[in-house]
Each structure stands twice: as structure tokens, then as C-alpha cells.
XYZ file of C-alpha atoms in Angstrom:
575
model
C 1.493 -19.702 -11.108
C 2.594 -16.005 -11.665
C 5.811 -13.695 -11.383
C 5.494 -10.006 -11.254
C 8.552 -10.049 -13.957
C 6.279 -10.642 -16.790
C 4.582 -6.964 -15.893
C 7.178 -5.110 -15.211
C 11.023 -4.687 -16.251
C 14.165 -3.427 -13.874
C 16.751 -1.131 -15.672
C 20.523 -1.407 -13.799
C 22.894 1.870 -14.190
C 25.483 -0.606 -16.139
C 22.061 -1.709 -18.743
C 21.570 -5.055 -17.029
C 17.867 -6.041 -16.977
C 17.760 -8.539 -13.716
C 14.996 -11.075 -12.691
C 13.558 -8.195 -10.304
C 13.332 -10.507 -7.417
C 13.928 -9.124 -3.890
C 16.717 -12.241 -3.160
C 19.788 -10.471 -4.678
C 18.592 -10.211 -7.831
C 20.885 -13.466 -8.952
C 19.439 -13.852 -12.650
C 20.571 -11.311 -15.566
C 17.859 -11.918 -18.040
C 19.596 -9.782 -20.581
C 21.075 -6.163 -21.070
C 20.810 -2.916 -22.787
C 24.140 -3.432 -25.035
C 23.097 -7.013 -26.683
C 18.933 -6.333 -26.583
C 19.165 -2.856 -26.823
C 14.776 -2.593 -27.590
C 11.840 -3.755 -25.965
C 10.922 -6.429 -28.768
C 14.877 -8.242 -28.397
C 14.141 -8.052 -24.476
C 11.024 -9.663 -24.706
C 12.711 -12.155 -27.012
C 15.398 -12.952 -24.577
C 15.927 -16.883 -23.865
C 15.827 -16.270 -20.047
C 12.039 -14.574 -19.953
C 11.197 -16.691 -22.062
C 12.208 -19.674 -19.997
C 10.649 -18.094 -17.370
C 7.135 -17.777 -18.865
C 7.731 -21.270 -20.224
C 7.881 -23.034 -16.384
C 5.513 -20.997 -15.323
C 2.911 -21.722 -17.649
C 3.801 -25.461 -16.671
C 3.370 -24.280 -13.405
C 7.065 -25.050 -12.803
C 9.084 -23.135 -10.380
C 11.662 -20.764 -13.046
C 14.749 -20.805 -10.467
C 14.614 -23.150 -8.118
C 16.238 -21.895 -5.062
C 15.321 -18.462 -5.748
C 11.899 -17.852 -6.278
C 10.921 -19.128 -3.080
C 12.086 -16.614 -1.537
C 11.379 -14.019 -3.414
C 8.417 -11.488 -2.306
C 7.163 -11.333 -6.190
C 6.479 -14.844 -6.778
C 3.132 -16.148 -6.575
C 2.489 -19.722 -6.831
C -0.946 -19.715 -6.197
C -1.822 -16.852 -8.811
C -2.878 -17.507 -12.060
C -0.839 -17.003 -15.019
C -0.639 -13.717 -17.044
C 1.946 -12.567 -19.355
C 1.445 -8.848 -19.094
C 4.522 -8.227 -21.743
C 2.817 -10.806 -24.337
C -0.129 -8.362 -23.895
C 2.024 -4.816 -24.718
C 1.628 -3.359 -21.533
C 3.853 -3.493 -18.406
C 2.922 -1.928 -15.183
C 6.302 -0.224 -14.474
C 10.008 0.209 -15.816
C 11.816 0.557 -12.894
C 15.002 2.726 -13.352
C 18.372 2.797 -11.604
C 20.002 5.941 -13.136
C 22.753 5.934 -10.272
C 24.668 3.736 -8.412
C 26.134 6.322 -6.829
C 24.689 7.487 -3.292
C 26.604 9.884 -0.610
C 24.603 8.384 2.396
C 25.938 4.696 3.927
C 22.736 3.369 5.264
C 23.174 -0.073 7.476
C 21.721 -2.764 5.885
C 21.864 -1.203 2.133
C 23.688 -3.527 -0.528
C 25.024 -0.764 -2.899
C 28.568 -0.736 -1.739
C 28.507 -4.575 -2.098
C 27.485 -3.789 -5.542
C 29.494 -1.301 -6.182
C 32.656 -3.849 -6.064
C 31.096 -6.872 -7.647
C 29.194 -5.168 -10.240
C 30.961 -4.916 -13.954
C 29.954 -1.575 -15.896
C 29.510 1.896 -15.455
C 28.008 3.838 -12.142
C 25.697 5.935 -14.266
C 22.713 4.904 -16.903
C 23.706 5.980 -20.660
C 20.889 8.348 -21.576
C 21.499 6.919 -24.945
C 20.015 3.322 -24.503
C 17.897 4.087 -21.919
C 16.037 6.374 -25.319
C 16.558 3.748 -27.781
C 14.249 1.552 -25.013
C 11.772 4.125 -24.489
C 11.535 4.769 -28.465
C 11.094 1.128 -29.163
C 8.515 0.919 -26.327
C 6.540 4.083 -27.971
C 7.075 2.159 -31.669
C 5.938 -0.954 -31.100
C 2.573 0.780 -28.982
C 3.304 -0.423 -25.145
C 1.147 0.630 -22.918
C 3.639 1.630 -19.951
C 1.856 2.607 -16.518
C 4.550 3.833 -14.413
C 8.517 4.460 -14.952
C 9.557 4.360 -11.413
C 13.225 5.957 -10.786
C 14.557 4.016 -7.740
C 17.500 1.317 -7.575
C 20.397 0.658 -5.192
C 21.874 4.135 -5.710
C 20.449 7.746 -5.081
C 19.088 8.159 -8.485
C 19.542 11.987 -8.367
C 23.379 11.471 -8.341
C 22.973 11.319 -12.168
C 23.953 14.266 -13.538
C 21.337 14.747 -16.463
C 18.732 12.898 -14.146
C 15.860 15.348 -15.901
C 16.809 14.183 -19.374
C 15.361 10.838 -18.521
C 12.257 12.324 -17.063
C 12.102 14.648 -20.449
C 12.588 11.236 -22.741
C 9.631 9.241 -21.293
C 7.468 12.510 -21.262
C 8.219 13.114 -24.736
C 7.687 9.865 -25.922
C 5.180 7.734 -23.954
C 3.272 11.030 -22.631
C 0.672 8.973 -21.133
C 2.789 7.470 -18.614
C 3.226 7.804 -15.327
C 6.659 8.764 -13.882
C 7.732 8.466 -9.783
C 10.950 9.036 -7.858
C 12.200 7.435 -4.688
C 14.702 9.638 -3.394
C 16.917 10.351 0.090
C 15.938 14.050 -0.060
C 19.516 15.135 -0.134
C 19.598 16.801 -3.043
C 18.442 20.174 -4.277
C 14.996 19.796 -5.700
C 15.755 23.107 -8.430
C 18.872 21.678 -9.592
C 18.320 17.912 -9.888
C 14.798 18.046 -10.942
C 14.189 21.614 -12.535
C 11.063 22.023 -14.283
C 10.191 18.511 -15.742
C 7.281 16.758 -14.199
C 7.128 13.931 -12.136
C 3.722 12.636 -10.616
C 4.974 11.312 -7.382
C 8.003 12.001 -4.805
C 8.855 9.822 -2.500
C 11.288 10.962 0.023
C 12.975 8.209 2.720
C 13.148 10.427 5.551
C 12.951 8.363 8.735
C 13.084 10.147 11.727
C 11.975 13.657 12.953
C 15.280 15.226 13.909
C 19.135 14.930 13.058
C 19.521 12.409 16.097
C 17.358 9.662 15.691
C 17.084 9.976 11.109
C 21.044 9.735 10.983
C 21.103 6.452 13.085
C 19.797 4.706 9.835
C 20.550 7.522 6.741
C 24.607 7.540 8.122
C 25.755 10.806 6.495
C 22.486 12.420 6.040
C 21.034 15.789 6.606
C 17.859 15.950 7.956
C 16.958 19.454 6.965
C 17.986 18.717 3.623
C 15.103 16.336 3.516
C 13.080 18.454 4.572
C 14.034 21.504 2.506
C 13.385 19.179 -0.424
C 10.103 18.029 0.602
C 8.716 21.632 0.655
C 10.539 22.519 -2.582
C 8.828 19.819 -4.560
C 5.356 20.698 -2.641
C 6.382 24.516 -3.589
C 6.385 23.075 -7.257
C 3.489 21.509 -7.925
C 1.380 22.008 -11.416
C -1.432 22.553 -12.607
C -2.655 19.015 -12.093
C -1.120 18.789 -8.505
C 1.854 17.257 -9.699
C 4.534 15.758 -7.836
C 2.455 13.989 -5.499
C 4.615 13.966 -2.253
C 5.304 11.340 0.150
C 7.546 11.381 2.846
C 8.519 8.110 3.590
C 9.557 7.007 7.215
C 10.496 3.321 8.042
C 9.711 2.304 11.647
C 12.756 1.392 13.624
C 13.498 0.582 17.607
C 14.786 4.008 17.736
C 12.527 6.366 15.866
C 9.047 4.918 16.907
C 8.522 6.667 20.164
C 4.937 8.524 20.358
C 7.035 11.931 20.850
C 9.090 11.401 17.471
C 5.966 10.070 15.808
C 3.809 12.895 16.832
C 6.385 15.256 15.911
C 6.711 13.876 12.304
C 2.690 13.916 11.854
C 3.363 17.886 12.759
C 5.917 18.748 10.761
C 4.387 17.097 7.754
C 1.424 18.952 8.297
C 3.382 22.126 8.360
C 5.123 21.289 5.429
C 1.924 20.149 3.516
C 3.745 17.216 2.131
C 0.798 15.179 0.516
C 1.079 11.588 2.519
C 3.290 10.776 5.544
C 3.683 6.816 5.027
C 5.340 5.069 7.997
C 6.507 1.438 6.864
C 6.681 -1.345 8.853
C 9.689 -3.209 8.107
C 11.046 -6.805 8.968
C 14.809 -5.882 8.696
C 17.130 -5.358 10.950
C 16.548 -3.201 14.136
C 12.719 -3.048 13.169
C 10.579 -1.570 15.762
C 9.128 -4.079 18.297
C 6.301 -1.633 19.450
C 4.752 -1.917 16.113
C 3.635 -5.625 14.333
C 1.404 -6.324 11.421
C -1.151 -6.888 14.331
C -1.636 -3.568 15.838
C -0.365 -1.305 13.280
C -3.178 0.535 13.821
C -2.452 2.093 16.936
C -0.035 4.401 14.695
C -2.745 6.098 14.203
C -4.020 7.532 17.291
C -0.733 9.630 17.612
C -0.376 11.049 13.420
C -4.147 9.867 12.438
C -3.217 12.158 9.149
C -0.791 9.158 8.255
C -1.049 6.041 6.498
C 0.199 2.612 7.333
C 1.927 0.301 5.278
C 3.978 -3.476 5.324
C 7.105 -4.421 3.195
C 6.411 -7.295 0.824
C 7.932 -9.807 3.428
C 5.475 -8.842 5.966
C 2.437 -8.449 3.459
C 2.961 -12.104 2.607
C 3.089 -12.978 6.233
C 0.081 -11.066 7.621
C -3.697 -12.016 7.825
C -6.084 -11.740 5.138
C -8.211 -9.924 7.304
C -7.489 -6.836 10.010
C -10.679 -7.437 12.434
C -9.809 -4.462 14.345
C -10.068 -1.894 11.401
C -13.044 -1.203 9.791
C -14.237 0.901 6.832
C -16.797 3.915 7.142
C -18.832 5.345 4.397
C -21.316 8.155 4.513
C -24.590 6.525 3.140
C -27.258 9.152 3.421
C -27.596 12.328 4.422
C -29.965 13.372 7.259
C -31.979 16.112 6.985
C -31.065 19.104 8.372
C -32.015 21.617 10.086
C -33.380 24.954 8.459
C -32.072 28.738 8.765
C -28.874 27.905 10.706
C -25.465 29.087 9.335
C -23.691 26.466 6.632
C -19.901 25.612 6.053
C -18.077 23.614 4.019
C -17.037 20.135 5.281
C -15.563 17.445 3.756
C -14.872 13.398 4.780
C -12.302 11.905 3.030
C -11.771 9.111 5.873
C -12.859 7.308 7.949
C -12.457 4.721 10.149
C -12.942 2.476 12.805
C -9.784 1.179 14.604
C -10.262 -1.567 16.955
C -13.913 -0.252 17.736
C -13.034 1.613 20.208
C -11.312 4.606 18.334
C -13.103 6.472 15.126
C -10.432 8.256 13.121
C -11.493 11.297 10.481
C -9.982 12.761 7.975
C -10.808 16.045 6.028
C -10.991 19.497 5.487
C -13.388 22.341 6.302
C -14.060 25.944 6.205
C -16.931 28.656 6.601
C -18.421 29.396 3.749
C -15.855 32.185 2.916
C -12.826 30.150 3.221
C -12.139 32.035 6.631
C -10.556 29.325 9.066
C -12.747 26.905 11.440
C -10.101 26.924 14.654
C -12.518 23.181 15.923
C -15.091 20.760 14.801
C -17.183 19.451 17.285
C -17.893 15.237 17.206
C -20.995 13.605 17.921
C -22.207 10.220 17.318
C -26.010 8.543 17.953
C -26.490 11.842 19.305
C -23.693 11.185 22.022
C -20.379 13.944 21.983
C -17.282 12.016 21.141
C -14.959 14.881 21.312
C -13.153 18.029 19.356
C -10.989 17.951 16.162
C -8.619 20.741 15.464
C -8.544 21.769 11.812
C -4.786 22.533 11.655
C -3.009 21.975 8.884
C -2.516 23.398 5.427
C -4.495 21.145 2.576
C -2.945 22.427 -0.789
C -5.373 20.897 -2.908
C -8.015 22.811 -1.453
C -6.467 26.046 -1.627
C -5.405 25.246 -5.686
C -8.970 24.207 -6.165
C -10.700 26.949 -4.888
C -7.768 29.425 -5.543
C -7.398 30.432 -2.731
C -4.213 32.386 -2.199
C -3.813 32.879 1.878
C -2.209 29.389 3.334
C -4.736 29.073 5.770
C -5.552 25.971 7.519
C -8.324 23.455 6.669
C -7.217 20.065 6.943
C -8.301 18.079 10.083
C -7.198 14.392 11.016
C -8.006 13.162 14.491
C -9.026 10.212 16.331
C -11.547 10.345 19.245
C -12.747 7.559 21.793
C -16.252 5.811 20.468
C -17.145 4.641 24.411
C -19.972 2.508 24.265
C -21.110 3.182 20.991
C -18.000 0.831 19.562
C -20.404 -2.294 19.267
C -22.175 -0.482 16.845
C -21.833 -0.855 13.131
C -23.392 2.031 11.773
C -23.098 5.823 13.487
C -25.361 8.887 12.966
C -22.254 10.955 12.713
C -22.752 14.767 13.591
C -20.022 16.989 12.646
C -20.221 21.063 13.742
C -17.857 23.701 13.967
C -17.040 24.808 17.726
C -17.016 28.456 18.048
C -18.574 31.093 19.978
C -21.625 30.824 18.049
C -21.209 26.784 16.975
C -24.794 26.332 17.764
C -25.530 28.479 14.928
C -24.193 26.238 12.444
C -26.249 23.838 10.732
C -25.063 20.482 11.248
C -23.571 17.853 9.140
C -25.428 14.618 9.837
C -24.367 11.603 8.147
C -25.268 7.937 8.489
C -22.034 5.622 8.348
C -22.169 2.077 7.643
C -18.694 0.359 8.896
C -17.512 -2.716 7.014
C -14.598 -4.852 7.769
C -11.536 -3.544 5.875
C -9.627 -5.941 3.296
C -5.978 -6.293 2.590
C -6.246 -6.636 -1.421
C -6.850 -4.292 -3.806
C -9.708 -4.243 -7.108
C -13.041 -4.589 -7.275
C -14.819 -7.777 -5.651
C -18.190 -9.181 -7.920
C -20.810 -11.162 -6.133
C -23.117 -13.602 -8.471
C -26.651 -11.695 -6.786
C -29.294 -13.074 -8.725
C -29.626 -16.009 -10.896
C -31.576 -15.064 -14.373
C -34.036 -16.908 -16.745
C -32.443 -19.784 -18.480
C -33.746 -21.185 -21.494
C -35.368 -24.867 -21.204
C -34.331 -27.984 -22.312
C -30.797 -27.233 -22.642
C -27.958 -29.507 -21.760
C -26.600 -28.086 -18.447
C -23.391 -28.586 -17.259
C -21.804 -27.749 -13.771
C -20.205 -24.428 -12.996
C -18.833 -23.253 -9.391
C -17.376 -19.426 -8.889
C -15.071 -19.371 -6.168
C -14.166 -15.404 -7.299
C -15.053 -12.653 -9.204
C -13.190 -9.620 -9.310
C -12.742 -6.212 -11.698
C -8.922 -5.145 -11.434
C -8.098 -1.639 -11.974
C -11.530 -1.797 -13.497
C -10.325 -2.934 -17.033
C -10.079 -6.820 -16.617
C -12.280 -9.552 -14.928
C -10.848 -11.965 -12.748
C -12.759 -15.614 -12.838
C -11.584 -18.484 -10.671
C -14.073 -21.899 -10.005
C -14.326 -25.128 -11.838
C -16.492 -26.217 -14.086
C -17.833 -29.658 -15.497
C -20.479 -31.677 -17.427
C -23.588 -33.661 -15.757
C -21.191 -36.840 -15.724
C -18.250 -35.225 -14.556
C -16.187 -35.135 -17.785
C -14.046 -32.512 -18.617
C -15.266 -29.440 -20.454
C -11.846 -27.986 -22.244
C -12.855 -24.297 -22.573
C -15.428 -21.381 -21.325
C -16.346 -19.096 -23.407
C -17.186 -15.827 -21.504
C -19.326 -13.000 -22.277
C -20.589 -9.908 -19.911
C -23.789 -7.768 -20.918
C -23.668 -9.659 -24.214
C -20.575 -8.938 -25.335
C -17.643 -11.251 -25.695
C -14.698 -11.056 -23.790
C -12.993 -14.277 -24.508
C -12.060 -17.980 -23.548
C -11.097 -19.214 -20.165
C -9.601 -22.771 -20.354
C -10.639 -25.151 -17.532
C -6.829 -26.668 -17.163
C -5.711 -27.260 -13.654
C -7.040 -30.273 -11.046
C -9.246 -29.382 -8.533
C -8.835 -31.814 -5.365
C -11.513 -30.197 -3.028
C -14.363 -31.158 -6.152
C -12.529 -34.713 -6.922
C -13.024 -35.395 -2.968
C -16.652 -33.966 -2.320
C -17.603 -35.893 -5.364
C -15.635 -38.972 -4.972
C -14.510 -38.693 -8.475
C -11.384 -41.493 -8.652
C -10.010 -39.860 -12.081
C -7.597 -37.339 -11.895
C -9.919 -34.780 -14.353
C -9.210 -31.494 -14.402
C -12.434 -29.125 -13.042
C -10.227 -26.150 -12.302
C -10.007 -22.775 -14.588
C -8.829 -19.147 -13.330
C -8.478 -16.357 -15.691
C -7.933 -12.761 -16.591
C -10.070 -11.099 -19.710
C -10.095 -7.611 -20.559
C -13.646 -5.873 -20.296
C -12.715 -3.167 -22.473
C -15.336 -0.553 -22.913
C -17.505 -2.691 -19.927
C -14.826 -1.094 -17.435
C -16.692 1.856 -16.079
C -20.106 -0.527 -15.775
C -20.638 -1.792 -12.063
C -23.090 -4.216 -12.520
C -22.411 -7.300 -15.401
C -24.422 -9.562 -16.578
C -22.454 -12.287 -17.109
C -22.581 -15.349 -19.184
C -20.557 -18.840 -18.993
C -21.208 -21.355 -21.640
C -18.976 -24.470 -22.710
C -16.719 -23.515 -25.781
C -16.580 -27.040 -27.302
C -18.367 -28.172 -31.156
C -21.739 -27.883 -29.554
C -21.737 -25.089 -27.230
C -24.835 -23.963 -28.613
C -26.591 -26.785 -27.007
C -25.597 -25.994 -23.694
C -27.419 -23.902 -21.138
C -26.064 -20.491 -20.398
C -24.882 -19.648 -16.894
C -26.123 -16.178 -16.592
C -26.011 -14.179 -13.413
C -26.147 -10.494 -12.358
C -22.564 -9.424 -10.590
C -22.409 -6.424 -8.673
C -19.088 -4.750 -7.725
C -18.158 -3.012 -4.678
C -14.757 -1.651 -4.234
C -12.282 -3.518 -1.792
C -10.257 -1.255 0.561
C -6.552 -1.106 0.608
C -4.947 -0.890 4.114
């Protein structure tokens, strides 16, 4: 049983640190004027309640967590905090907001809360000093709350205190866009931007964002593109939730356009399960999004995430395997995949850029696939990172998203894809030929390990018995084991001791009953078979293939026979 609140932490404007659950956020675990550092918030009697049920795989407010998005019963238990590291700090530096969007809480809020509108710049230091002193690893600090967090008037300062102090650390904004990008954000850096912008003209984005400007939004979008670094920071996204009124294919399509024009970096539409959602678009055929802005990406709120299938049948991953050989004293250009895809086998989608090979502008690509033409992309849109990488100082266009009819090739799992320039004189290009192998795409995220060969064991050992329901690398730093594991006569081994390539990584204990195993086995005793656990790999990360070793940790260990296998990883695909 796991809660995402023992990874991350959720900073209110008036310093109260909330249960960061989704369902009104109903439980103050403590605030910035009584446990004004990391250690006294860690200390706090409500988290540690919290860990304390969950580790007794107790629900910690009944009522509440069950309907809350970040509770996950059937995950096991990690206490991220215990560990010095959180994933985010998310910050509310305003409660203050000059849009009235339906459905938004903050006024609510804004009458029952106690305290002050804006975040003391004061605490929110000591925290971020204490987190730096006492060596927390901090992924992200995430600026976003129930207010526009650009309302605060020194909203850089906090940007400034976290890069000063935990340098390492990520920092990202959600914003409305309806501020001026100079003035609010100056010259600190932030690695992402995410702008709520949904809609692609003042009629149909005011209908949600009541007492927003449009072109604001957009003004800011290209000022923060316009001020990128060195290292292509802010990363911009312009967010745009799908509603009944602004998911027509002619408001869609013009979005896809404009955020092409503007060069933004992502245009992420969300499907959403509130109020007014769009009823042309379900977590079934999201897909279809795609065939009018294939440059966008798709994505669910937690509610819906929770409620859709494991699996999407109807999209499918390509990779380019090999390349073919080509053919000789024929004209090259640059050409670059970073997608593609499948979509209900009927439709391939790519995603790119290209150029001759003097960075003058391809106008087409021509598509062809087993040697059949699929169609034309137009390469029309501005791809900054191309033009930073190769310093290139015209904004000309190389960036191509499209999707194109398959025919009767969409049985087929793997494509000889042909991709040309169409010109004049496209015959005179050489060709790039590419084998594609399409796999079905996943919904989670990490690395998934399959046990592929079995090694030598050592003779007359005692053996014991071992299952692996899952193996996974997450954010290629820890290994995830679940399974069960027991000896010859079914009693309970307490402990596995774990090690990968012949290094240790640590103990799993076998704690939890395992019903499926008591049942196939007709065990009548209520033993417990089942372990699950998380181990850091440390300097293993980077390695794709383990060999891994399971052993029983008990007096005699040494007498047992190792379970060794070879696990290779393969990335899973986000959708």
C-alpha cells in the first residue's frame, strides 16, 4: 500500500503543508510557522501516522483516500522522504488569480482559508536551506496551486532561492499565460512552462478562462520560447483541456497551427472528466486527436488514468531497427524520426525534422511503405532546437508531423519505411529506408526486465521456490521485484537477499499473503509467500542487462541454491 505524499510535499500561500490529495485536500499535516524545516516536517505526528497505516497496509483517512487519485492500494510501500529524496515540492506562491474559471475552488478558498494570500519568501528559504543542509535530493519544485502563482510579486525570488541552493533541481511553472513573461519571470531559469490555454481564439478559450485574454497567452508563450538558454530552457507547453465547446476539428487544427507558428515546444490536449468535458473524445479513441494536430500529444487526468485500460490496442509503437542500404551517388539530406506511430492500424503518424544538406528548406517529404506510396508530409513548422543546435540563425522551417492512411499494409507489423524529399528533382535524392518494428504501446512508465535465460546453478544445494511476477528498472536507478517465494515444504522464508551482477543491493522481505499460491497449492495455512520491493541499483543504473541473484537471507543462506537469471530491459512507452 502506497501514497504519493511520502515523495512529494505541497506548500499553501498561508505555509500549510496539506495531505496533497485531489479530494479537497481535508488533512493539514503541519505548517511552515510551527515546522518551519524539512527535518520537523518529516517529524510531524500526521505523516507519520500516515506511513504508520500504511505500512500496516491500513487505509490513513478513511473516507478520503478512496477517493483520492494518489492513493494506491495495490502498490508497494516506499517512504521516499525516509530515503532524503522527494520527487517534487509543489508550490502555491499565490492565491490570488484575476481569471474566474467555472469549476475552480480558489474563491471557495479564498473565504474559508485562515492566513495570508501570498507565500512569505522568508520560510519558504528557511525550507529550501534545511532541505540543501540536511542533503535532500529534490527532483522537481513545481510552482502551481489554486491561485495564479505569478500574482506574487517577487515570484523570481523563489525561483532564485531553489537555484541557489539545491542547483541540481528541477524547477516548472503552471501558469494562465496572463502575465508578462519579462516582468514576472525576468531572467531566472525555469526548465518547463506550462501555459493553460484552452481554446484557439477569444470565443471559445474565455468560455472556461472567464476574464481571460487569449492573446495574452499567446504573447507569453512566444516570450518564454523567445527566452530560452543555452540548454533550451524553459521547456514550453501549452496546455489545452478538451471541452464540448473547444474540440471541434476546425479549433483543433487551428491550435496545432498556431503552436507550430509559435514554436511552443509541446501542445498537450488533456482529456478531462469534469464538468462540460468533451463527449467526442474518451480514453478509448483519444487517438483520433491525432489525425487533425499529429504534432500534439495526448494525455488523461488522474481520474481517468485510473479508469482506463492497461492496454491501448489501437496504438502501437514504431522503432527504426536497421537501416537498408542505400542507394549510391544520389543527392543526401538530413532527416530525422523522432515518432512514430501506428494509430488504430490504419493511420501511421511521423514526427520529425529535415533539411538538405545546407539547412535550405525541404517544402515535402514523400511516404512510402513495403515499397507502396502512402502519401506527402509538409515540413512546416519552425523546430528551435534544431536551429540552436546547428546555429542556425534564419527561422526556417524543418519540423514535419503528419499522419497518412496505411491501406492494406495496416495488418502488418513491421514496414520498410521510405522517406524522400518531393521536389522537382526528388528522384535525385537518396532515400531513407528504414525497417520499423511496431509493438503494442503501454500505459506505464520505467523500464520492464524479463528473466531470459536461466544460468548454471551449483549442485546439491537446498533449493527453495521463487516466482517473479515483475521486474522493472524505474527512472533507471531502482529495481522493482514483485513474486513470492517459499521453501520445498512450503514454509515461510522471512527475507531475500538480492544481488545484481554480483553486487548487493539489499533485502526484500517476503511479508504479505499470497491467495492465488495458497489456492494452486492447496496450502490450508494462512503463510505468507508474497514480497514486492524497491532497491536502489546505484552505479548498475546505466547497465541494461542484470544478472540477478535471489537467495534466502535466513542463518543458513549459504546453503541455499542461488536463483540466478539474466534480465534484459526494454523501455516501456508512455502514452
Amino acid at each position: 500500500m502506497y501514497c504519493e505524499i511520502l515523495s512529494t510535499l505541497y506548500i499553501k500561500s498561508n505555509g500549510d503543508i496539506p495531505c496533497d490529495d485531489d479530494y479537497g485536500e481535508q488533512v493539514i499535516l503541519a505548517n511552515l510557522n510551527d515546522s518551519p524545516t524539512i527535518e520537523q516536517i518529516v517529524k510531524s505526528p500526521k505523516l507519520n501516522n500516515i506511513e504508520t497505516r500504511l505500512l500496516l497496509k491500513l487505509v490513513p483517512h478513511d473516507g478520503i483516500c478512496q477517493n483520492c487519485a494518489f492513493f494506491r492500494p495495490e502498490q508497494s510501500f516506499e517512504n521516499r522522504i525516509r530515503k532524503f529524496h522527494l520527487n517534487k515540492i509543489q508550490v502555491e506562491t499565490s492565491l490570488s488569480c484575476s481569471l474566474s474559471c467555472w469549476g475552480c475552488s480558489r474563491i471557495k478558498q479564498v473565504r474559508q482559508r485562515r492566513g495570508q494570500l501570498f507565500l512569505d519568501k522568508k520560510q519558504f528559504q528557511t525550507l529550501i536551506v534545511s532541505c540543501a543542509e540536511d542533503n535532500y535530493n529534490i527532483d522537481w519544485v513545481e510552482y502551481c496551486g489554486q491561485g495564479e502563482p505569478l500574482n506574487h510579486p517577487e515570484f523570481s525570488q523563489f525561483v532564485k532561492i531553489v537555484s541557489e541552493f539545491l542547483p541540481n533541481t528541477q524547477q516548472t511553472l503552471t501558469t494562465n499565460g496572463n502575465n508578462n513573461f519579462n516582468l514576472s519571470v525576468g531572467e531566472e531559469t525555469l526548465h518547463r512552462i506550462i501555459v493553460s490555454c484552452d481554446g484557439a481564439s477569444q470565443e471559445k478559450y474565455e468560455i472556461y478562462r472567464r476574464g481571460g485574454n487569449f492573446e495574452k497567452c499567446i504573447r507569453f508563450m512566444k516570450d518564454a520560447v523567445a527566452n530560452k538558454n543555452a540548454n533550451n530552457h524553459p521547456h514550453v507547453t501549452w496546455k489545452y483541456i478538451l471541452f464540448d465547446h473547444n474540440d471541434s476539428d476546425e479549433e483543433i487544427a487551428k491550435a496545432n497551427e498556431i503552436a507550430q507558428n509559435i514554436g511552443v515546444d509541446r501542445l498537450l490536449f488533456i482529456l478531462t472528466h469534469s464538468e462540460g468535458k468533451s463527449k467526442r473524445y474518451t480514453n478509448e479513441n483519444f487517438s483520433k486527436i491525432l489525425k487533425i494536430a499529429p504534432s500534439a500529444v495526448i494525455n488523461l487526468t488522474c481520474a481517468l488514468i485510473n479508469s482506463a485500460p492497461s492496454k491501448y490496442s489501437h496504438v502501437y509503437v514504431g522503432k527504426a531497427t536497421e537501416k537498408l542500404g542505400l542507394a549510391e551517388n544520389k543527392q543526401k539530406f538530413r532527416l530525422y524520426l523522432d515518432e512514430i506511430k501506428m494509430i488504430d492500424k490504419q493511420h501511421l503518424l511521423l514526427k520529425g525534422w529535415a533539411a538538405n544538406l545546407d539547412f535550405s528548406q525541404i517544402k515535402k517529404l514523400k511516404v512510402c511503405a513495403n515499397s507502396k506510396f502512402l502519401g506527402y508530409i509538409e515540413v512546416s513548422h519552425l523546430r528551435r532546437d534544431v536551429m540552436k543546435h546547428f546555429n542556425i540563425k534564419e527561422n526556417t522551417q524543418f519540423g514535419f508531423a503528419g499522419v497518412l492512411p496505411t491501406n492494406e499494409l495496416s495488418g502488418q507489423e513491421i514496414l520498410s519505411l521510405e522517406i524522400t524529399p518531393e521536389s522537382w528533382s526528388f528522384t535525385n535524392y537518396e532515400t531513407h529506408k528504414y525497417l520499423v518494428n511496431f509493438t503494442t504501446l503501454k500505459s506505464s512508465n520505467g523500464y520492464v526486465g524479463k528473466a531470459t535465460e536461466k544460468l548454471g546453478l551449483p549442485e546439491n544445494q537446498q533449493k527453495f521456490r521463487l516466482g517473479l511476477d515483475e521486474i522493472k528498472m524505474i527512472d533507471k536507478q531502482h529495481l522493482l521485484l514483485k513474486g513470492w517465494a517459499a521453501n520445498l515444504d512450503f514454509s515461510q522464508i522471512k527475507k531475500l537477499k538480492v544481488c545484481a551482477n554480483s553486487k548487493f543491493l539489499g533485502y526484500i522481505e517476503v511479508s504479505h499473503p499470497r491467495q492465488d499460491v495458497i489456492k494452486h497449492f492447496n496450502i490450508k495455512e494462512n503463510t505468507q509467500f508474497g514480497f514486492a520491493g524497491v532497491l536502489p541499483t546505484n552505479e548498475l543504473s546505466i547497465q541494461e542487462i542484470l544478472s540477478l541473484e535471489i537467495t534466502p537471507e535466513s542463518w543458513s543462506f549459504n546453503n541455499y541454491e542461488t536463483k540466478k537469471y539474466l534480465v534484459n530491459f526494454t523501455p516501456l512507452m508512455l502514452t
